[in-house]
Short mmCIF file of C-alpha atoms in Angstrom, two decimals:
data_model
loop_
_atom_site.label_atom_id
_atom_site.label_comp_id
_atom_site.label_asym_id
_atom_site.label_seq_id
_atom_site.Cartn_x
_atom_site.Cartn_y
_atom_site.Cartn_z
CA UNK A 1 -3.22 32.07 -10.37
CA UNK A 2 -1.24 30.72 -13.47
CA UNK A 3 -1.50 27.40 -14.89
CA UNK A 4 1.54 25.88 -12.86
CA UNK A 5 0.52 27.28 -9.40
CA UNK A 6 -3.33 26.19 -10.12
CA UNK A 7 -1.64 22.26 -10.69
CA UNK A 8 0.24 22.50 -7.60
CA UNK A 9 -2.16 23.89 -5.48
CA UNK A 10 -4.58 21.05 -7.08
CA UNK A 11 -2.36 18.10 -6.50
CA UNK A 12 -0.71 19.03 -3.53
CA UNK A 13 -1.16 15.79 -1.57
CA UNK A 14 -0.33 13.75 -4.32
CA UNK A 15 3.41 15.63 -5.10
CA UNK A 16 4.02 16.18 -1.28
CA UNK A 17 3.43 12.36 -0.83
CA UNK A 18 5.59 11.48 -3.55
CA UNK A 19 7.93 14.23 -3.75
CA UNK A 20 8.55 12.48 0.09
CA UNK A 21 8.39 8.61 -1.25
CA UNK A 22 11.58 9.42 -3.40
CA UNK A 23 13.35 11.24 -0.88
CA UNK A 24 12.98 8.41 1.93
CA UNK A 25 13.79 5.74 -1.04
CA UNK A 26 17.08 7.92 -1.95
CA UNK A 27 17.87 7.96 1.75
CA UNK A 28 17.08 4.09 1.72
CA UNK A 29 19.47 3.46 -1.12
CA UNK A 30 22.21 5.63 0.54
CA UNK A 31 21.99 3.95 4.12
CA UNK A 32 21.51 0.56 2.65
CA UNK A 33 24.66 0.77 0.51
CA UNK A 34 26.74 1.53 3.61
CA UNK A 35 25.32 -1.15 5.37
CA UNK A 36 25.86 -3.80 2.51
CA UNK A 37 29.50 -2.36 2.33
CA UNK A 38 29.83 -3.35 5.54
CA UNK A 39 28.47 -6.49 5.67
CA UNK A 40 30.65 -7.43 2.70
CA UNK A 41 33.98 -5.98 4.24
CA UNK A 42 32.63 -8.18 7.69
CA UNK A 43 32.74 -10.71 5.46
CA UNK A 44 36.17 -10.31 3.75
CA UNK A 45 34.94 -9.37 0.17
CA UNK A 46 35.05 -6.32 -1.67
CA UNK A 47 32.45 -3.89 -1.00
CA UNK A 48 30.52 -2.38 -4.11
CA UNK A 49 29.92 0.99 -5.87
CA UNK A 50 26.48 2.59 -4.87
CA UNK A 51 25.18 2.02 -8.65
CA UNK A 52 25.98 -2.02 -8.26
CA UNK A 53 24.15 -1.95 -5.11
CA UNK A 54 20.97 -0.55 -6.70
CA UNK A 55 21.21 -3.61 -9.05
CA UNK A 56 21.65 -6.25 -6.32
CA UNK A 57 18.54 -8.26 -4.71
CA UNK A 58 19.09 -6.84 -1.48
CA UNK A 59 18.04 -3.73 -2.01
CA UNK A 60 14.99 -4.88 -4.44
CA UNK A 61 13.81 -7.28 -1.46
CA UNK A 62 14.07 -4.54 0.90
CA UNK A 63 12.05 -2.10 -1.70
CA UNK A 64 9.43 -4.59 -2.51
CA UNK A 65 8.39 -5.91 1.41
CA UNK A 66 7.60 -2.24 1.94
CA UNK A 67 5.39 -1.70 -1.15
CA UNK A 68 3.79 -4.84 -1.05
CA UNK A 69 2.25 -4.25 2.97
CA UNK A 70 1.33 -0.71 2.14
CA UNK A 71 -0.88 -2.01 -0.75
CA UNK A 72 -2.00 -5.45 1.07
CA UNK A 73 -3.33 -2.49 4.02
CA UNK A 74 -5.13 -0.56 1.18
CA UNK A 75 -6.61 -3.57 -0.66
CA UNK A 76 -7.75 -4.68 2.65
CA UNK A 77 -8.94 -1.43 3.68
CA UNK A 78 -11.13 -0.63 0.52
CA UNK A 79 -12.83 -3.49 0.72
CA UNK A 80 -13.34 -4.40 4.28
CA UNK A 81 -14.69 -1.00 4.68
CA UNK A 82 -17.63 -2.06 1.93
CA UNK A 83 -19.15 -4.31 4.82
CA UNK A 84 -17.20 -3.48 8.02
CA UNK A 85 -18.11 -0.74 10.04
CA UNK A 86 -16.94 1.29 13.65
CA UNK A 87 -19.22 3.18 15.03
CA UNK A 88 -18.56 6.35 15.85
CA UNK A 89 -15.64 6.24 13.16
CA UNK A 90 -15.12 8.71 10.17
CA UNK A 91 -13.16 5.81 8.73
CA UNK A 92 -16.49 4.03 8.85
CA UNK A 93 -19.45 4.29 6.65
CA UNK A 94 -22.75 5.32 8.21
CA UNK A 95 -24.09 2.30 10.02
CA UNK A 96 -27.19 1.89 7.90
CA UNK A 97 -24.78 1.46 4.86
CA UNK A 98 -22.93 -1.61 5.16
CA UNK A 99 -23.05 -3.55 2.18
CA UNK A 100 -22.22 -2.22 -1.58
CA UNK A 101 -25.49 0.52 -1.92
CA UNK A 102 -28.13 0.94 -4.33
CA UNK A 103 -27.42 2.56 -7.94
CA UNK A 104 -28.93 5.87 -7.01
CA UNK A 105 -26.76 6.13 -3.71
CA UNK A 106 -23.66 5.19 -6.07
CA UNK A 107 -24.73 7.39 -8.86
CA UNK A 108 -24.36 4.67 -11.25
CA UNK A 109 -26.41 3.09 -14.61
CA UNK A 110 -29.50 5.78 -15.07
CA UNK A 111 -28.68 7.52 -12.16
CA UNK A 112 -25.05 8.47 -13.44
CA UNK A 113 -25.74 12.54 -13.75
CA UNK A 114 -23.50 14.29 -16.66
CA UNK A 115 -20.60 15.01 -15.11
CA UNK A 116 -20.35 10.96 -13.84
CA UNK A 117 -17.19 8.77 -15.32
CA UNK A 118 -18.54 7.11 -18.86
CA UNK A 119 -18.43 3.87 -17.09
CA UNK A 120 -19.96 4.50 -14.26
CA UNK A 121 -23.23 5.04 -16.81
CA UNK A 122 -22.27 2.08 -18.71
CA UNK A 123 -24.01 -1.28 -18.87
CA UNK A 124 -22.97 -4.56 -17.87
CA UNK A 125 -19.04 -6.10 -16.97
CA UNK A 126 -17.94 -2.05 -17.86
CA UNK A 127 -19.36 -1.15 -14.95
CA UNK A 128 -19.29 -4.06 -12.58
CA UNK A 129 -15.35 -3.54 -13.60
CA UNK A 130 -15.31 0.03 -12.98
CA UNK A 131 -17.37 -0.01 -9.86
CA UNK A 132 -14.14 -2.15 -8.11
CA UNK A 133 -11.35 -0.53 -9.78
CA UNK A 134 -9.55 0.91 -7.56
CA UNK A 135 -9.36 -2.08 -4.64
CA UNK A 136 -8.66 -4.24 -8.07
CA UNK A 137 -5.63 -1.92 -8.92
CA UNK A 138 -4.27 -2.12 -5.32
CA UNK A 139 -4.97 -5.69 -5.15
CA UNK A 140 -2.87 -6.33 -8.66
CA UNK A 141 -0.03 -4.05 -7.12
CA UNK A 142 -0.10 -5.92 -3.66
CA UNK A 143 -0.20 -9.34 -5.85
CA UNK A 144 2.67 -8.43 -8.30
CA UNK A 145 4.86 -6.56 -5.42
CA UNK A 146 4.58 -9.55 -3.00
CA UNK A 147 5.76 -11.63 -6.43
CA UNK A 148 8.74 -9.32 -6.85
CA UNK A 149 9.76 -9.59 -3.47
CA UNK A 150 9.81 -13.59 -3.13
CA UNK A 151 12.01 -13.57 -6.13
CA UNK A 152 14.50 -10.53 -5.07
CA UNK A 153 14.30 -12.36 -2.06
CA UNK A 154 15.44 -16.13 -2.70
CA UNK A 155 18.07 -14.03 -4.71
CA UNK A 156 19.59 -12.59 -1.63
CA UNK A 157 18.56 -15.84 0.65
CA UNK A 158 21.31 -17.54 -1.82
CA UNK A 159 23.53 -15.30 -2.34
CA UNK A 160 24.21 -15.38 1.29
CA UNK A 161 24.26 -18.86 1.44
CA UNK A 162 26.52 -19.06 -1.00
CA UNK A 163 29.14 -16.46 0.76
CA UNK A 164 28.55 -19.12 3.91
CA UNK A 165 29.12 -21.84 1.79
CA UNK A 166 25.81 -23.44 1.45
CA UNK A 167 23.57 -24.67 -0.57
CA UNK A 168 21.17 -22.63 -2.69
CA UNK A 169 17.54 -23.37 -1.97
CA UNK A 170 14.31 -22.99 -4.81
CA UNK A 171 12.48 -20.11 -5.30
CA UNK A 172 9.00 -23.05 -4.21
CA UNK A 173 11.37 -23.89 -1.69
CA UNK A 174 11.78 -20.24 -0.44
CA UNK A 175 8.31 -19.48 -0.08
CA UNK A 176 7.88 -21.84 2.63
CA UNK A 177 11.61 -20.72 4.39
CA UNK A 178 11.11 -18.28 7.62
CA UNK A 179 12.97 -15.71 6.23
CA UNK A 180 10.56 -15.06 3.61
CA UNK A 181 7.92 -15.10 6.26
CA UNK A 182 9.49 -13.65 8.72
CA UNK A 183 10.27 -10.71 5.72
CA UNK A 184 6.38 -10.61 5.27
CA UNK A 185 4.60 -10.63 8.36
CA UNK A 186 6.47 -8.13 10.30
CA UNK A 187 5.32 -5.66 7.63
CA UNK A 188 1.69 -7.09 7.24
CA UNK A 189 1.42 -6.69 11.71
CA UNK A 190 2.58 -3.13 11.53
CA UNK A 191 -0.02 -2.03 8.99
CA UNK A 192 -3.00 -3.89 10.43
CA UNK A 193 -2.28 -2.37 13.66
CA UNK A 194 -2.04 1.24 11.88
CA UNK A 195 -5.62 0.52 10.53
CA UNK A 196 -7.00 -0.74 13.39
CA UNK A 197 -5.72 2.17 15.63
CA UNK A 198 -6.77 4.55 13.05
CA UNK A 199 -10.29 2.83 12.90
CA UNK A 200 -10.88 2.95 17.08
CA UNK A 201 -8.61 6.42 18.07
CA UNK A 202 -10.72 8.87 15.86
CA UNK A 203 -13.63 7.97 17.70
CA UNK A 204 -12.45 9.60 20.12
CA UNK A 205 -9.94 12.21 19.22
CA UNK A 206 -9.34 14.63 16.92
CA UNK A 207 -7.61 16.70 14.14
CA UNK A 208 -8.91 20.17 13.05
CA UNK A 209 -9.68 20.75 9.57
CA UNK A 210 -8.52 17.21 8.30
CA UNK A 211 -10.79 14.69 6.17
CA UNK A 212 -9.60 12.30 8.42
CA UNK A 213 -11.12 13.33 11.33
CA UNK A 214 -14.31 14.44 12.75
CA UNK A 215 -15.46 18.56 13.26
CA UNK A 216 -13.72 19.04 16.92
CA UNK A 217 -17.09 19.19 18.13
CA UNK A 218 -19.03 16.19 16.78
CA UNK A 219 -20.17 13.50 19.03
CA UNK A 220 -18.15 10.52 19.86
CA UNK A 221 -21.20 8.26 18.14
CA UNK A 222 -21.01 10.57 14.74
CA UNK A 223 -20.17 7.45 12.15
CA UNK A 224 -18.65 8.53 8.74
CA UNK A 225 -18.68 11.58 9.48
CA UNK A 226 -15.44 14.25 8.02
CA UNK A 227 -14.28 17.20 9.28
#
């Protein structure tokens, strides 16, 4: 196999996943312009060119309330998952390892073998760092999305206000308006229930061959177990 089909073949769920995420967003854009257009012409203005509209705060608000549920479930998920457990889950740890493990279980300090992440074998805030870096990174992206979207979003609040004729409000103000709410939680519902569903349904059903489930033939009790 040459180098190119050994890097597809190796990263296959990463490029299908994304190769996906910019075909949905490119289908976003395209429906969302139309829509604006419309809106607009409903409203007796102009409508836009699709480049303008991928500049305007509608489209970033829309954008950003998606990214910033997806990582709020994965922050949640990575670190819930430290303590919280379902038996009989493969989304669960074992139920004799709640809690963050010894060094030997997580391979870390003098029990980091040679093939281990330099960091993982380091010493002191290196480690500590390393050994939460990845709910940390989702955490920063949910943090820093969920920023993004309040502003994009009291950008579009006013702007139609201001097509209504009526008063802009503050982006402090915003943050306490239902339509920024109203923008957040019906994201933050839909991927709690995802989770939870996940969590309690592959306990009891499952999916040949994928990581996600357990072997066909495990036992409904089997915790953290993959098939």
């Amino acid at each position: 196999m040459n180098r190119l089909g050994r890097f597809l073949r190796h990263n296959g769920l990463t490029l299908a996943f994304f190769t996906g995420f910019l075909l949905t967003l490119a289908g976003q854009a395209v429906a969302g312009h139309a829509d604006f257009d419309n809106q607009l012409t409903t409203d007796g203005l102009h409508p836009i060119g699709f480049l303008d509209y991928l500049a305007t705060s509608d489209f970033a608000v829309d954008v950003t309330e998606n990214w910033q549920s997806e990582y709020l479930q994965f922050f949640l998920y990575i670190f819930g998952t430290v303590w919280l457990l379902q038996r009989g889950s493969p989304e669960s740890k074992e139920l004799h390892k709640a809690g963050v493990e010894s060094d030997r279980e997580q391979k870390v300090g003098e029990h980091a073998g040679p093939d281990s992440p330099r960091w993982a074998a380091a010493r002191g805030w290196r480690q500590r760092m390393y050994a939460r870096s990845l709910g940390l990174v989702m955490a920063t992206i949910f943090a820093w999305s969920w920023i993004a979207q309040s502003i994009a979003g009291v950008a579009a609040y006013n702007e139609q206000h201001l097509r209504q004729l009526q008063a802009p409000v503050s982006w402090v103000r915003y943050l306490g308006c239902a339509d920024f709410w109203n923008r957040t939680l019906q994201n933050w519902q839909s991927e709690l229930l995802a989770v939870a569903s996940m969590a309690i349904l592959s306990v009891y059903l499952r999916q040949r061959g994928s990581p996600e489930s357990k072997p066909v033939g495990a036992a409904h009790v089997s915790t953290g177990v993959e098939g």
